[in-house]
Each structure stands twice: as C-alpha cells, then as structure tokens.
C-alpha cells in the first residue's frame, strides 16, 4: 500500500507539466506583484486527459491532472477536510477525496507555484546581479582594451602625422622654392614680353610708315605711268605727224637740191659780185672816216659794243641800264651771252638764271640741255649750269628766289652766298644764310646737293628723283623743292607732287604759278 501511494505521488509529480508563458520585461514584474490576479479553467484535451489551466498575472500555467488506477478504484492520496496540506510530507494512502478536492488542489498548486515564482525571481535577480557585475567587468576590460588599442592607434597616427607633416613641410619648401623660381622667371618673361611688345609696336609703326610711303610711291608711279602713257601716245601721234612732215620735207629737199644744182652754176658770178660789194663798202667806210662821219654809225651797233664790256646785270645797272630787259654780257674773253636783267626787284641789278611763268617750255630735259641752257631769255628759260658756274666763279654772288601762287600772293627766299661747282663736281650747290618770306626754313638744301636730270642721276635716293618728280634740280633725297617741275594750270595745281613746289611756302603738293631765280654780287650797293 505504501509503495502504491509512493508510485501515485511520483506519477503525480511526473505528470505535472508547468508551462510558463511570461510576457513583458523584467522591469515590470516588481510593479505587478501586488496587482497579480488568478483565473482557472478545467477541461479535457484531445486524448481524454484532464488538465487545469491557471492564469496568474502575465504567466499562464497548465496542469495535467493524474488519473487513478482503474483496478484499485482508489485515489492517489487521502485528503481530510480542514487539514493543512504539507507539500513536502509523504503521503499515505487516503480515502476517497471529497468533492472540493480539485479546488483545494488547485489552490495548493497555486501556492506552490507562487513559491516557485518567487524562487525564480530571486534566481533571476541573482543572475542579473551576477551578469551586471560581469558585464561591468567585461565593459571595463573592453574599454581598457579599446583604450589601449586607441592609444596605440593614436600613437601610430601621431607618428604617421609627424612623418607626413615633415614630408609636407619638405614638399611645401620645395613648392615655395619652385614658386619663387617661377615668379622670377615669370617676371623676367613679363619684362621680355614688354620689351618685345614695345619693339613690335615700333616695328609695326615703321611698317605702317613704309606701307604709307609705298602707297604714296605706288600712286606716284601710277600717275607717272599714266602720264608717260599719255606722253607716249602723244609722241606716237607726233611721230606720225613728223613722218608725214619728213615725207613732205624730203620732197622739198629734193626740190631744193635741184634748185641748188641750178644755183651752183651761178655761184662764181655771185662771188664776184660779193667781192665788188665788199670793196665798195670799204671805200664808203674810208670816205666816212675822212669826212668825220662817225655819227652815221647806227646807235644799235654802238649799244651792242657797249654791252659787251659788262660781266653781269649789276655792271649794266651801274652803267645806267636800269630797265628790265634782255642784255648781252661778256662771259669770257671772246664769249658773250644774252641774259634777262631784273632792274627793279630789291634794288635791281639781278641776272636771271631761271624763269617760269606760263608753262610754254618743257623743263624735263637732258644733262647737256641743262648744261648749255634752253628756252627764251625773254620768257621761260634756264640760263645754263655752265654759264652760272663761270659767273659764280668770278666773284661772290647772292641768290634771290621769287615765288607767286595762284592767288597772287608773292614771297621770296634770299641767300647771302651762292655758287655751284663745275661739271666734274656735278654742278654741286653751295648756299649760306637763308632769309625771306617764303618760309622760316630753307626749301633748298643748305649743306649742298648735286644736280640731277632724267639721264644723270646724282641724288641720294634709289628712286631717281628727276624721273619721279620731273625736271633737273638739286634734289639730294627728293628734297622739299623743285622749281623745274611740271607746270600745272589753275584748278589742277593742288595735290601734285611733281609740280613746281617750294615746300615751306605752300606745302609739298602745291604747284606754283610763277618763279624766278636771279643772282647778284654780294658787294652790290
């Protein structure tokens, strides 16, 4: 019987399955201890076993109740009403339980479960305390290890930072040195660039000047080509007319030859008559001499003989010839020359060596023509370089240049000393002491220049000034004057660089209306 009870008790304990379903956090249990409530439910599971489910607070407990052995028909334990239950006491076989055994059993089980729950809470709190201590130790150890690792890493980073700082300092020093070198090179390059820019600007200005000069020269060459083309056409026409004229003259010459042949037969008779006439003239002159008839000699012959005694117009003026006109002067021992004397300007006594007034004479002549002179001394003419050289070699002369523009304004330039060299010296011009109203500065080259013509280039320019500016003159480098240029009529006299110009009177492209160059001894009074 004892073994039967013991077996029943063990079966009851073994059959007791506690299923605890506890929700919520550990932090809520202490607050819910006083408010915990219990609900119970009894039922049968699917296999026919009885169970009892108890809800205590947030925990749910399920108990499977033991069953008695059917052969004996006795309950597992004996329970007396009103007796206190001792869960730790051995149970003996007991009589049939009363009707409220289940409720009491449940209450006892609840009490046991409360004890178990309290023990579990204590264990849980102990575990928590132990875990807290261990966690604190683990955290401290981890913090210590982490701190050591961080210190080691910090030391390593500091070392690396120091090394990198040193390297960066070296690199910065190199960069600064290189930057200084680059700045110096940049400054040098800037200075070189400024110099090159200035030189380039100077070169550009020079190129622009050369372009302008080339444009001007091209225009002049175009004008010259046009003028030469026109002259060529005129020459062709003149050639054609001359050929016609030569044909006519050839026939006239043939006719004259025929007449000459006829007249040759009568030449002997004519020579005899001439000899008779000469003898008659001698006899008449002898009779006149015997009778004192010197008054019969023509006055014009007497005047001509008197004029041959004077070397220039100054001596004629001092001898009483004080009217403008053509006179004969004595150039050499046996040589005379007709000249135009200006007896009115600035006291008179001027020998005219050049004159322009109407454009009737072409002054684009050869060297030989300028040497011997051309034109009419009573109108437009050039006296001749050789005669001017002979005159200015005998004594010291002054030069006066008189100018007239197309508005009737007159001006003059005067030089206190004037002479030219021989043909061997290219009739070089020598001047001193400029004065006058035709400009503050001399338009003739004071320091001297050789004479040039279209067939004798003695100027200091590669462009051949005598061809480009027309006419013979003392050009030097196509200087500021040319009184032997092309004669342009009124209305066409502006913008002509090859006209009759005197730069410091009317500018470089104004062609004058009239000019006159004349000389007189310095000691004239």
Short mmCIF file of C-alpha atoms in Angstrom, two decimals, residues 7-523:
data_model
loop_
_atom_site.label_atom_id
_atom_site.label_comp_id
_atom_site.label_asym_id
_atom_site.label_seq_id
_atom_site.Cartn_x
_atom_site.Cartn_y
_atom_site.Cartn_z
CA UNK A 7 4.12 5.44 -7.02
CA UNK A 8 0.98 7.51 -7.29
CA UNK A 9 2.76 10.50 -5.79
CA UNK A 10 5.64 10.18 -8.19
CA UNK A 11 3.28 9.78 -11.05
CA UNK A 12 1.51 12.95 -9.96
CA UNK A 13 4.74 14.89 -9.79
CA UNK A 14 5.91 13.45 -13.06
CA UNK A 15 2.63 14.17 -14.74
CA UNK A 16 2.69 17.82 -13.60
CA UNK A 17 3.76 19.90 -16.57
CA UNK A 18 4.22 23.52 -15.92
CA UNK A 19 4.08 25.71 -18.95
CA UNK A 20 5.01 29.30 -18.09
CA UNK A 21 4.32 31.95 -20.59
CA UNK A 22 5.63 35.16 -19.18
CA UNK A 23 5.43 38.30 -21.30
CA UNK A 24 6.75 41.70 -20.54
CA UNK A 25 10.05 42.96 -19.35
CA UNK A 26 11.85 42.29 -16.11
CA UNK A 27 11.37 45.88 -15.26
CA UNK A 28 7.55 45.44 -14.96
CA UNK A 29 7.39 42.47 -12.60
CA UNK A 30 8.08 44.31 -9.37
CA UNK A 31 5.29 46.74 -10.15
CA UNK A 32 2.81 43.97 -10.89
CA UNK A 33 3.44 41.86 -7.76
CA UNK A 34 0.63 43.49 -5.81
CA UNK A 35 -1.89 43.50 -8.64
CA UNK A 36 -1.45 39.91 -9.78
CA UNK A 37 -4.84 38.05 -10.21
CA UNK A 38 -5.56 34.39 -10.94
CA UNK A 39 -8.12 32.73 -13.19
CA UNK A 40 -8.61 28.97 -13.51
CA UNK A 41 -10.13 26.75 -16.17
CA UNK A 42 -10.61 22.97 -16.18
CA UNK A 43 -11.06 20.86 -19.29
CA UNK A 44 -10.15 17.73 -21.26
CA UNK A 45 -7.58 17.62 -24.09
CA UNK A 46 -7.90 15.64 -27.28
CA UNK A 47 -6.55 12.38 -25.75
CA UNK A 48 -9.10 12.43 -22.99
CA UNK A 49 -6.72 13.58 -20.30
CA UNK A 50 -7.87 16.23 -17.83
CA UNK A 51 -5.96 19.43 -17.48
CA UNK A 52 -6.21 22.54 -15.37
CA UNK A 53 -5.03 25.93 -16.75
CA UNK A 54 -4.23 28.72 -14.41
CA UNK A 55 -3.70 32.36 -15.49
CA UNK A 56 -1.66 34.21 -12.88
CA UNK A 57 -0.80 37.74 -13.92
CA UNK A 58 1.05 37.60 -17.18
CA UNK A 59 2.03 33.92 -16.65
CA UNK A 60 -0.11 31.01 -17.80
CA UNK A 61 0.23 27.60 -16.10
CA UNK A 62 -1.26 24.34 -17.45
CA UNK A 63 -1.52 21.25 -15.21
CA UNK A 64 -2.34 17.75 -16.49
CA UNK A 65 -4.11 16.02 -13.70
CA UNK A 66 -3.14 12.45 -12.72
CA UNK A 67 -5.63 9.66 -13.06
CA UNK A 68 -6.23 6.84 -10.60
CA UNK A 69 -5.61 3.23 -11.43
CA UNK A 70 -8.84 1.71 -12.58
CA UNK A 71 -8.25 -1.70 -10.94
CA UNK A 72 -7.99 -0.40 -7.49
CA UNK A 73 -10.51 2.40 -7.76
CA UNK A 74 -8.82 4.37 -5.07
CA UNK A 75 -7.46 7.89 -5.32
CA UNK A 76 -3.71 8.65 -5.27
CA UNK A 77 -3.81 10.35 -1.89
CA UNK A 78 -6.05 10.80 1.08
CA UNK A 79 -7.19 14.22 1.98
CA UNK A 80 -9.11 15.33 5.02
CA UNK A 81 -11.19 18.38 5.05
CA UNK A 82 -9.87 21.08 7.25
CA UNK A 83 -6.44 19.50 7.48
CA UNK A 84 -3.45 21.62 6.41
CA UNK A 85 -1.66 20.44 3.36
CA UNK A 86 2.04 19.81 3.56
CA UNK A 87 3.53 19.62 0.15
CA UNK A 88 6.83 18.19 1.45
CA UNK A 89 5.26 15.43 3.58
CA UNK A 90 4.97 11.87 2.41
CA UNK A 91 1.50 10.95 1.52
CA UNK A 92 -0.15 7.79 2.55
CA UNK A 93 -2.98 6.05 1.02
CA UNK A 94 -6.00 8.11 1.68
CA UNK A 95 -9.71 7.51 1.40
CA UNK A 96 -11.82 8.76 -1.44
CA UNK A 97 -11.37 12.56 -1.80
CA UNK A 98 -14.24 14.86 -1.22
CA UNK A 99 -15.95 16.81 -3.90
CA UNK A 100 -13.88 20.01 -3.40
CA UNK A 101 -10.58 18.18 -3.75
CA UNK A 102 -9.87 19.78 -7.12
CA UNK A 103 -10.28 23.29 -5.82
CA UNK A 104 -8.08 22.67 -2.89
CA UNK A 105 -5.55 21.01 -5.05
CA UNK A 106 -5.53 23.93 -7.36
CA UNK A 107 -5.08 26.35 -4.51
CA UNK A 108 -2.20 24.30 -3.19
CA UNK A 109 -0.67 24.19 -6.62
CA UNK A 110 -1.08 27.93 -6.90
CA UNK A 111 0.63 28.37 -3.60
CA UNK A 112 3.44 26.10 -4.72
CA UNK A 113 3.68 27.99 -7.96
CA UNK A 114 3.90 31.27 -6.14
CA UNK A 115 6.80 29.84 -4.16
CA UNK A 116 8.39 28.66 -7.35
CA UNK A 117 7.81 32.02 -8.93
CA UNK A 118 9.42 33.80 -6.01
CA UNK A 119 12.39 31.42 -6.20
CA UNK A 120 12.64 32.04 -9.91
CA UNK A 121 12.53 35.77 -9.38
CA UNK A 122 15.29 35.51 -6.78
CA UNK A 123 17.37 33.37 -9.11
CA UNK A 124 16.67 35.83 -11.89
CA UNK A 125 17.70 38.77 -9.73
CA UNK A 126 20.87 36.91 -8.69
CA UNK A 127 21.65 36.14 -12.28
CA UNK A 128 21.01 39.74 -13.14
CA UNK A 129 23.30 40.95 -10.37
CA UNK A 130 25.96 38.48 -11.40
CA UNK A 131 25.52 39.45 -15.04
CA UNK A 132 25.67 43.14 -14.17
CA UNK A 133 28.98 42.66 -12.33
CA UNK A 134 30.40 40.53 -15.12
CA UNK A 135 29.08 42.95 -17.74
CA UNK A 136 30.66 45.86 -15.88
CA UNK A 137 33.93 43.95 -15.69
CA UNK A 138 33.65 42.95 -19.34
CA UNK A 139 32.82 46.53 -20.30
CA UNK A 140 35.73 47.85 -18.24
CA UNK A 141 38.04 45.27 -19.78
CA UNK A 142 36.69 46.06 -23.23
CA UNK A 143 37.02 49.78 -22.56
CA UNK A 144 40.56 49.25 -21.27
CA UNK A 145 41.49 47.13 -24.26
CA UNK A 146 39.77 49.58 -26.61
CA UNK A 147 41.51 52.49 -24.89
CA UNK A 148 44.87 50.74 -25.19
CA UNK A 149 44.18 50.00 -28.85
CA UNK A 150 43.06 53.58 -29.41
CA UNK A 151 46.17 54.87 -27.63
CA UNK A 152 48.32 52.61 -29.76
CA UNK A 153 46.48 53.70 -32.88
CA UNK A 154 46.74 57.35 -31.72
CA UNK A 155 50.48 56.95 -31.18
CA UNK A 156 50.82 55.37 -34.59
CA UNK A 157 48.69 58.12 -36.16
CA UNK A 158 50.73 60.78 -34.36
CA UNK A 159 53.93 59.20 -35.68
CA UNK A 160 52.46 58.99 -39.16
CA UNK A 161 51.12 62.55 -38.83
CA UNK A 162 54.53 63.79 -37.74
CA UNK A 163 56.14 61.98 -40.67
CA UNK A 164 53.50 63.29 -43.07
CA UNK A 165 53.91 66.79 -41.57
CA UNK A 166 57.66 66.59 -42.13
CA UNK A 167 57.12 65.39 -45.68
CA UNK A 168 54.50 68.09 -46.26
CA UNK A 169 56.93 70.68 -44.86
CA UNK A 170 59.61 69.45 -47.26
CA UNK A 171 57.13 69.49 -50.14
CA UNK A 172 55.91 72.94 -49.11
CA UNK A 173 59.50 74.18 -49.01
CA UNK A 174 60.13 72.73 -52.47
CA UNK A 175 56.87 74.23 -53.74
CA UNK A 176 57.80 77.63 -52.30
CA UNK A 177 61.26 77.44 -53.88
CA UNK A 178 59.79 76.36 -57.18
CA UNK A 179 57.11 79.06 -56.91
CA UNK A 180 59.79 81.69 -56.26
CA UNK A 181 61.74 80.47 -59.29
CA UNK A 182 58.59 80.51 -61.40
CA UNK A 183 57.72 84.02 -60.18
CA UNK A 184 61.23 85.23 -61.08
CA UNK A 185 61.01 83.55 -64.48
CA UNK A 186 57.51 84.98 -64.95
CA UNK A 187 58.78 88.47 -64.07
CA UNK A 188 61.68 88.08 -66.49
CA UNK A 189 59.30 86.80 -69.16
CA UNK A 190 56.98 89.75 -68.48
CA UNK A 191 59.86 92.20 -68.88
CA UNK A 192 60.97 90.42 -72.06
CA UNK A 193 57.38 90.42 -73.28
CA UNK A 194 57.06 94.17 -72.60
CA UNK A 195 60.31 94.82 -74.47
CA UNK A 196 59.15 92.66 -77.35
CA UNK A 197 55.78 94.40 -77.38
CA UNK A 198 57.46 97.82 -77.50
CA UNK A 199 59.80 96.66 -80.26
CA UNK A 200 56.84 95.11 -82.06
CA UNK A 201 54.89 98.38 -81.80
CA UNK A 202 57.91 100.28 -83.15
CA UNK A 203 58.24 97.78 -85.99
CA UNK A 204 54.51 98.00 -86.67
CA UNK A 205 54.72 101.79 -86.79
CA UNK A 206 57.71 101.57 -89.13
CA UNK A 207 55.87 99.04 -91.28
CA UNK A 208 52.81 101.30 -91.36
CA UNK A 209 55.00 104.23 -92.39
CA UNK A 210 56.63 102.09 -95.08
CA UNK A 211 53.18 100.96 -96.22
CA UNK A 212 52.02 104.56 -96.38
CA UNK A 213 55.15 105.55 -98.26
CA UNK A 214 54.75 102.58 -100.58
CA UNK A 215 51.14 103.58 -101.16
CA UNK A 216 52.24 107.12 -101.92
CA UNK A 217 55.02 105.88 -104.23
CA UNK A 218 52.62 103.49 -105.93
CA UNK A 219 50.24 106.38 -106.50
CA UNK A 220 53.09 108.47 -107.88
CA UNK A 221 54.26 105.62 -110.09
CA UNK A 222 50.71 105.14 -111.31
CA UNK A 223 50.49 108.85 -112.11
CA UNK A 224 53.86 108.69 -113.85
CA UNK A 225 52.80 105.62 -115.80
CA UNK A 226 49.59 107.34 -116.84
CA UNK A 227 51.47 110.49 -117.78
CA UNK A 228 54.13 108.51 -119.63
CA UNK A 229 51.42 106.57 -121.40
CA UNK A 230 49.81 109.83 -122.43
CA UNK A 231 53.18 111.22 -123.48
CA UNK A 232 53.88 108.02 -125.41
CA UNK A 233 50.59 108.33 -127.20
CA UNK A 234 51.36 111.98 -127.92
CA UNK A 235 54.83 111.01 -129.13
CA UNK A 236 53.36 108.37 -131.36
CA UNK A 237 50.98 110.89 -132.81
CA UNK A 238 53.83 113.37 -133.12
CA UNK A 239 55.94 110.68 -134.75
CA UNK A 240 53.23 110.02 -137.26
CA UNK A 241 52.91 113.73 -137.98
CA UNK A 242 56.69 114.02 -138.15
CA UNK A 243 56.84 111.15 -140.57
CA UNK A 244 54.31 112.94 -142.73
CA UNK A 245 56.31 116.13 -142.32
CA UNK A 246 59.56 114.32 -143.13
CA UNK A 247 57.96 112.97 -146.28
CA UNK A 248 56.95 116.46 -147.25
CA UNK A 249 60.36 117.85 -146.33
CA UNK A 250 62.06 115.12 -148.29
CA UNK A 251 60.24 116.23 -151.40
CA UNK A 252 61.11 119.84 -150.56
CA UNK A 253 64.77 118.86 -150.06
CA UNK A 254 64.84 117.11 -153.37
CA UNK A 255 63.38 120.21 -154.95
CA UNK A 256 65.94 122.36 -153.14
CA UNK A 257 68.72 120.10 -154.31
CA UNK A 258 67.52 120.63 -157.84
CA UNK A 259 67.48 124.37 -157.28
CA UNK A 260 70.91 124.16 -155.62
CA UNK A 261 72.24 122.39 -158.63
CA UNK A 262 70.90 125.17 -160.77
CA UNK A 263 72.28 127.83 -158.46
CA UNK A 264 75.74 126.27 -158.34
CA UNK A 265 76.34 127.35 -161.88
CA UNK A 266 75.75 130.95 -160.87
CA UNK A 267 77.95 130.81 -157.72
CA UNK A 268 81.02 132.19 -159.48
CA UNK A 269 79.15 135.24 -160.68
CA UNK A 270 77.69 135.77 -157.22
CA UNK A 271 81.08 135.52 -155.55
CA UNK A 272 82.44 138.13 -157.93
CA UNK A 273 79.52 140.41 -157.19
CA UNK A 274 80.09 139.93 -153.45
CA UNK A 275 83.72 140.90 -153.74
CA UNK A 276 82.73 144.01 -155.64
CA UNK A 277 80.21 144.90 -152.95
CA UNK A 278 82.77 144.40 -150.16
CA UNK A 279 85.24 146.66 -151.93
CA UNK A 280 82.53 149.29 -152.37
CA UNK A 281 81.70 149.11 -148.65
CA UNK A 282 85.36 149.55 -147.71
CA UNK A 283 85.61 152.59 -149.96
CA UNK A 284 82.48 154.08 -148.39
CA UNK A 285 83.83 153.48 -144.87
CA UNK A 286 87.10 155.14 -145.82
CA UNK A 287 85.29 158.18 -147.17
CA UNK A 288 83.18 158.38 -143.99
CA UNK A 289 86.29 158.24 -141.84
CA UNK A 290 87.94 161.02 -143.78
CA UNK A 291 84.85 163.24 -143.58
CA UNK A 292 84.32 162.65 -139.77
CA UNK A 293 81.04 160.90 -140.30
CA UNK A 294 81.13 158.77 -137.19
CA UNK A 295 77.60 159.91 -136.43
CA UNK A 296 76.39 157.80 -139.30
CA UNK A 297 77.14 154.52 -137.47
CA UNK A 298 73.86 153.02 -136.21
CA UNK A 299 73.12 153.50 -132.49
CA UNK A 300 72.23 149.85 -132.06
CA UNK A 301 75.74 148.79 -133.05
CA UNK A 302 77.17 151.23 -130.53
CA UNK A 303 74.89 149.85 -127.73
CA UNK A 304 75.89 146.29 -128.57
CA UNK A 305 79.57 147.19 -128.39
CA UNK A 306 78.99 148.87 -125.01
CA UNK A 307 77.08 145.89 -123.56
CA UNK A 308 79.91 143.54 -124.44
CA UNK A 309 82.09 145.31 -121.92
CA UNK A 310 79.99 144.17 -118.81
CA UNK A 311 80.19 140.86 -116.94
CA UNK A 312 76.64 140.79 -115.46
CA UNK A 313 73.46 142.81 -114.98
CA UNK A 314 74.89 144.57 -111.91
CA UNK A 315 77.57 146.28 -114.02
CA UNK A 316 74.91 147.15 -116.61
CA UNK A 317 72.75 148.67 -113.86
CA UNK A 318 75.66 150.65 -112.51
CA UNK A 319 76.45 151.79 -116.06
CA UNK A 320 72.98 153.31 -116.39
CA UNK A 321 70.96 150.49 -117.97
CA UNK A 322 68.13 150.39 -115.38
CA UNK A 323 65.19 148.91 -117.30
CA UNK A 324 64.08 145.27 -117.24
CA UNK A 325 65.02 143.51 -120.45
CA UNK A 326 67.41 141.33 -122.42
CA UNK A 327 71.08 142.37 -122.44
CA UNK A 328 74.32 140.91 -123.73
CA UNK A 329 77.08 140.29 -121.19
CA UNK A 330 80.68 139.21 -121.56
CA UNK A 331 81.03 135.62 -120.24
CA UNK A 332 84.62 135.08 -121.32
CA UNK A 333 87.40 136.84 -123.24
CA UNK A 334 85.79 136.01 -126.58
CA UNK A 335 82.34 134.76 -125.49
CA UNK A 336 79.10 136.66 -124.91
CA UNK A 337 75.72 135.59 -123.61
CA UNK A 338 72.27 137.13 -123.78
CA UNK A 339 70.60 137.33 -120.37
CA UNK A 340 67.44 138.79 -118.84
CA UNK A 341 68.15 141.53 -116.28
CA UNK A 342 65.73 142.39 -113.49
CA UNK A 343 66.46 146.02 -112.71
CA UNK A 344 63.53 146.61 -110.31
CA UNK A 345 63.33 143.90 -107.58
CA UNK A 346 65.14 144.63 -104.32
CA UNK A 347 67.32 147.42 -105.78
CA UNK A 348 67.84 145.86 -109.25
CA UNK A 349 70.99 144.52 -110.90
CA UNK A 350 69.78 140.87 -110.85
CA UNK A 351 70.91 138.39 -113.54
CA UNK A 352 68.04 135.91 -114.08
CA UNK A 353 69.16 132.25 -114.31
CA UNK A 354 65.68 130.59 -114.24
CA UNK A 355 62.17 131.77 -115.08
CA UNK A 356 58.72 130.07 -115.09
CA UNK A 357 55.52 131.95 -115.93
CA UNK A 358 53.19 130.18 -118.39
CA UNK A 359 54.31 126.57 -118.98
CA UNK A 360 55.29 127.11 -122.62
CA UNK A 361 58.70 125.44 -122.13
CA UNK A 362 59.20 121.79 -121.14
CA UNK A 363 61.76 121.54 -118.31
CA UNK A 364 62.12 117.74 -118.43
CA UNK A 365 65.45 117.99 -120.28
CA UNK A 366 68.76 116.14 -120.53
CA UNK A 367 72.01 116.84 -118.73
CA UNK A 368 73.50 118.53 -121.81
CA UNK A 369 70.48 120.81 -122.24
CA UNK A 370 70.63 121.91 -118.61
CA UNK A 371 74.36 122.48 -119.06
CA UNK A 372 74.04 124.83 -122.06
CA UNK A 373 70.60 126.27 -121.24
CA UNK A 374 67.27 126.28 -123.09
CA UNK A 375 64.18 128.39 -123.65
CA UNK A 376 63.86 132.10 -124.47
CA UNK A 377 65.65 134.55 -122.13
CA UNK A 378 62.75 136.99 -122.54
CA UNK A 379 60.27 134.33 -121.30
CA UNK A 380 60.61 130.86 -119.70
CA UNK A 381 64.22 129.62 -119.74
CA UNK A 382 67.15 128.02 -117.91
CA UNK A 383 70.35 130.05 -118.40
CA UNK A 384 72.65 127.01 -118.28
CA UNK A 385 74.66 125.41 -115.49
CA UNK A 386 77.97 126.01 -117.23
CA UNK A 387 77.36 129.77 -117.55
CA UNK A 388 76.16 130.01 -113.94
CA UNK A 389 79.34 128.17 -112.86
CA UNK A 390 81.51 130.64 -114.83
CA UNK A 391 79.66 133.66 -113.39
CA UNK A 392 79.78 132.49 -109.75
CA UNK A 393 83.44 131.54 -110.08
CA UNK A 394 84.47 135.16 -110.87
CA UNK A 395 83.08 136.78 -107.71
CA UNK A 396 80.79 136.13 -104.72
CA UNK A 397 77.08 136.17 -105.54
CA UNK A 398 73.82 136.22 -103.62
CA UNK A 399 70.71 134.27 -104.76
CA UNK A 400 67.12 135.55 -104.71
CA UNK A 401 64.15 133.25 -105.44
CA UNK A 402 60.83 134.99 -106.13
CA UNK A 403 57.60 132.94 -105.96
CA UNK A 404 53.95 133.64 -106.92
CA UNK A 405 50.97 131.39 -106.09
CA UNK A 406 47.64 131.14 -107.92
CA UNK A 407 46.02 133.64 -105.54
CA UNK A 408 48.51 136.35 -106.49
CA UNK A 409 50.48 136.16 -103.24
CA UNK A 410 54.21 136.75 -103.66
CA UNK A 411 57.11 135.65 -101.46
CA UNK A 412 60.86 135.31 -101.71
CA UNK A 413 63.81 133.45 -100.24
CA UNK A 414 67.26 135.04 -100.31
CA UNK A 415 70.69 133.51 -99.67
CA UNK A 416 73.71 135.70 -98.91
CA UNK A 417 76.12 133.26 -100.54
CA UNK A 418 75.52 131.19 -103.69
CA UNK A 419 77.74 129.31 -106.12
CA UNK A 420 77.85 125.97 -107.91
CA UNK A 421 80.67 123.58 -108.71
CA UNK A 422 81.98 122.53 -112.10
CA UNK A 423 80.54 119.79 -114.29
CA UNK A 424 83.16 117.45 -112.84
CA UNK A 425 81.56 118.09 -109.42
CA UNK A 426 78.04 117.61 -110.86
CA UNK A 427 77.34 121.36 -110.54
CA UNK A 428 77.06 120.93 -106.78
CA UNK A 429 75.07 123.64 -104.97
CA UNK A 430 76.59 125.72 -102.12
CA UNK A 431 74.44 128.12 -100.03
CA UNK A 432 74.64 130.19 -96.83
CA UNK A 433 72.42 132.46 -94.68
CA UNK A 434 68.76 131.99 -95.62
CA UNK A 435 66.16 134.76 -95.12
CA UNK A 436 62.88 135.88 -96.66
CA UNK A 437 59.11 135.49 -96.53
CA UNK A 438 58.76 132.08 -98.24
CA UNK A 439 59.04 130.07 -95.05
CA UNK A 440 61.04 130.10 -91.86
CA UNK A 441 63.17 127.27 -93.18
CA UNK A 442 65.05 126.91 -96.45
CA UNK A 443 63.44 124.73 -99.10
CA UNK A 444 66.82 124.40 -100.82
CA UNK A 445 69.40 122.05 -99.33
CA UNK A 446 71.78 124.32 -97.41
CA UNK A 447 74.51 121.73 -96.90
CA UNK A 448 74.81 121.13 -100.63
CA UNK A 449 73.46 118.72 -103.23
CA UNK A 450 74.47 117.52 -106.71
CA UNK A 451 72.43 118.41 -109.77
CA UNK A 452 70.37 115.56 -111.35
CA UNK A 453 68.49 115.15 -114.63
CA UNK A 454 66.47 112.36 -116.14
CA UNK A 455 69.59 110.90 -117.78
CA UNK A 456 72.07 111.71 -114.99
CA UNK A 457 71.02 110.51 -111.51
CA UNK A 458 73.18 112.14 -108.80
CA UNK A 459 70.64 112.27 -105.94
CA UNK A 460 70.75 110.34 -102.66
CA UNK A 461 67.60 108.32 -103.36
CA UNK A 462 67.27 104.99 -105.15
CA UNK A 463 64.01 106.17 -106.73
CA UNK A 464 65.61 108.59 -109.30
CA UNK A 465 64.02 111.86 -108.24
CA UNK A 466 64.47 113.56 -111.63
CA UNK A 467 62.28 110.91 -113.26
CA UNK A 468 59.72 110.70 -110.47
CA UNK A 469 59.39 114.47 -109.79
CA UNK A 470 60.23 115.63 -113.37
CA UNK A 471 62.88 118.20 -114.29
CA UNK A 472 66.54 118.80 -113.41
CA UNK A 473 67.24 120.06 -109.87
CA UNK A 474 69.43 119.81 -106.77
CA UNK A 475 67.31 117.02 -105.26
CA UNK A 476 69.52 115.50 -102.55
CA UNK A 477 66.90 112.86 -101.48
CA UNK A 478 63.95 114.28 -103.48
CA UNK A 479 64.05 117.26 -101.08
CA UNK A 480 61.45 119.93 -100.32
CA UNK A 481 61.75 121.96 -103.54
CA UNK A 482 61.72 121.66 -107.34
CA UNK A 483 61.17 124.81 -109.40
CA UNK A 484 61.70 122.90 -112.69
CA UNK A 485 58.76 120.51 -112.24
CA UNK A 486 55.68 120.09 -114.41
CA UNK A 487 53.69 123.30 -114.93
CA UNK A 488 50.06 122.72 -113.84
CA UNK A 489 47.30 125.15 -114.73
CA UNK A 490 44.94 126.66 -112.20
CA UNK A 491 42.47 124.12 -110.85
CA UNK A 492 44.95 121.29 -111.32
CA UNK A 493 47.75 122.71 -109.18
CA UNK A 494 46.77 121.04 -105.87
CA UNK A 495 47.87 117.54 -104.92
CA UNK A 496 50.70 117.45 -107.47
CA UNK A 497 53.96 116.12 -106.09
CA UNK A 498 55.85 116.60 -109.37
CA UNK A 499 54.80 120.22 -109.89
CA UNK A 500 56.63 123.49 -109.24
CA UNK A 501 56.95 123.27 -105.45
CA UNK A 502 58.55 125.21 -102.61
CA UNK A 503 57.62 123.17 -99.54
CA UNK A 504 57.95 125.79 -96.78
CA UNK A 505 55.87 128.32 -98.74
CA UNK A 506 52.78 126.38 -99.91
CA UNK A 507 53.45 122.77 -98.93
CA UNK A 508 54.77 119.69 -100.74
CA UNK A 509 51.90 119.22 -103.22
CA UNK A 510 51.07 122.80 -104.32
CA UNK A 511 52.27 123.73 -107.83
CA UNK A 512 53.17 127.46 -108.09
CA UNK A 513 52.12 129.87 -110.81
CA UNK A 514 55.42 131.73 -111.43
CA UNK A 515 59.04 131.58 -110.23
CA UNK A 516 62.26 133.42 -110.87
CA UNK A 517 65.83 132.66 -109.74
CA UNK A 518 68.37 135.51 -110.06
CA UNK A 519 71.84 136.30 -108.80
CA UNK A 520 73.70 139.49 -107.91
CA UNK A 521 77.17 140.20 -106.47
CA UNK A 522 77.27 140.32 -102.68
CA UNK A 523 79.02 143.72 -102.71
#
